[in-house]
Tab-separated table of C-alpha atoms in Angstrom:
chain	number	residue	atom	x	y	z
N	1	ASP	CA	8.628	3.036	-13.059
N	2	THR	CA	9.184	-0.076	-11.038
N	3	ILE	CA	10.062	-0.326	-7.102
N	4	LEU	CA	10.365	-3.930	-7.224
N	5	PHE	CA	14.000	-4.099	-6.804
N	6	GLU	CA	14.471	-0.798	-4.659
N	7	PRO	CA	15.929	-1.363	-0.967
N	8	ILE	CA	13.291	-1.499	1.832
N	9	THR	CA	13.474	2.120	3.059
N	10	SER	CA	11.128	5.111	4.251
N	11	LEU	CA	11.497	6.519	0.546
N	12	THR	CA	10.462	3.222	-1.151
N	13	ALA	CA	7.499	2.974	1.297
N	14	SER	CA	6.352	6.627	0.137
N	15	MET	CA	6.913	5.621	-3.420
N	16	LEU	CA	4.794	2.518	-3.067
N	17	GLU	CA	2.304	4.356	-1.152
N	18	THR	CA	2.088	6.825	-3.898
N	19	GLU	CA	1.654	4.125	-6.450
N	20	ILE	CA	-1.084	2.185	-4.405
N	21	ARG	CA	-3.032	5.392	-4.200
N	22	ASN	CA	-2.882	6.290	-7.700
N	23	VAL	CA	-4.055	2.637	-8.730
N	24	ILE	CA	-7.187	2.707	-6.564
N	25	ASN	CA	-7.973	6.163	-7.518
N	26	ASN	CA	-7.322	5.405	-11.292
N	27	TYR	CA	-9.079	1.877	-11.523
N	28	GLU	CA	-11.479	1.353	-8.715
N	29	PRO	CA	-13.623	4.668	-8.855
N	30	ARG	CA	-16.308	3.342	-6.291
N	31	ALA	CA	-13.510	3.080	-3.608
N	32	THR	CA	-12.718	6.264	-1.461
N	33	ILE	CA	-9.556	5.833	0.496
N	34	GLN	CA	-9.982	6.538	4.218
N	35	THR	CA	-6.360	5.450	5.433
N	36	LEU	CA	-3.295	4.356	3.530
N	37	LYS	CA	-0.290	3.532	5.360
N	38	VAL	CA	3.066	1.933	4.241
N	39	THR	CA	5.616	0.840	6.872
N	40	PRO	CA	9.007	-0.553	5.921
N	41	ASP	CA	10.615	-3.243	8.107
N	42	GLU	CA	14.199	-2.881	7.060
N	43	ILE	CA	15.113	-5.686	9.361
N	44	ARG	CA	12.983	-8.387	8.267
N	45	ASN	CA	12.943	-7.062	4.606
N	46	PHE	CA	9.224	-6.366	3.937
N	47	MET	CA	6.612	-3.580	3.668
N	48	SER	CA	3.535	-3.519	5.633
N	49	VAL	CA	0.604	-2.097	4.100
N	50	TYR	CA	-2.541	-1.050	5.786
N	51	ILE	CA	-5.515	0.205	3.685
N	52	GLU	CA	-9.009	1.523	4.670
N	53	VAL	CA	-11.644	2.341	1.994
N	54	PHE	CA	-15.093	3.037	1.692
N	55	ILE	CA	-16.685	1.246	-1.253
N	56	GLY	CA	-19.756	2.920	-2.764
N	57	ASN	CA	-22.353	4.005	-0.402
N	58	ASN	CA	-21.222	1.944	2.616
N	59	THR	CA	-20.646	3.852	5.637
N	60	THR	CA	-18.176	1.466	7.295
N	61	PRO	CA	-14.789	1.209	5.564
N	62	THR	CA	-13.396	-1.831	4.546
N	63	ALA	CA	-9.844	-2.703	5.973
N	64	VAL	CA	-7.088	-4.593	4.410
N	65	ASN	CA	-3.631	-5.618	5.902
N	66	LEU	CA	-0.806	-6.848	3.539
N	67	ILE	CA	2.630	-7.985	3.921
N	68	LEU	CA	4.773	-7.387	0.849
N	69	GLN	CA	7.933	-9.385	0.573
N	70	ARG	CA	10.129	-10.517	-2.071
N	71	SER	CA	10.445	-14.402	-2.518
N	72	ARG	CA	13.603	-15.716	-3.382
């Protein structure tokens, strides 16, 4: 299942959020997701991804902000 060519919508953002959650849970067992938010920007044609995870026994979460945008 691919969402690469899907339109930038709330539905696609929800699908992407599910995929990211599944990948982290399946391939990084040391990480515990605190926050995962995917926000579509339909005007500027990108997805904003914010992830906070606890890694291992750390008591402070690690945060990552990403912009996912197709290049032409």
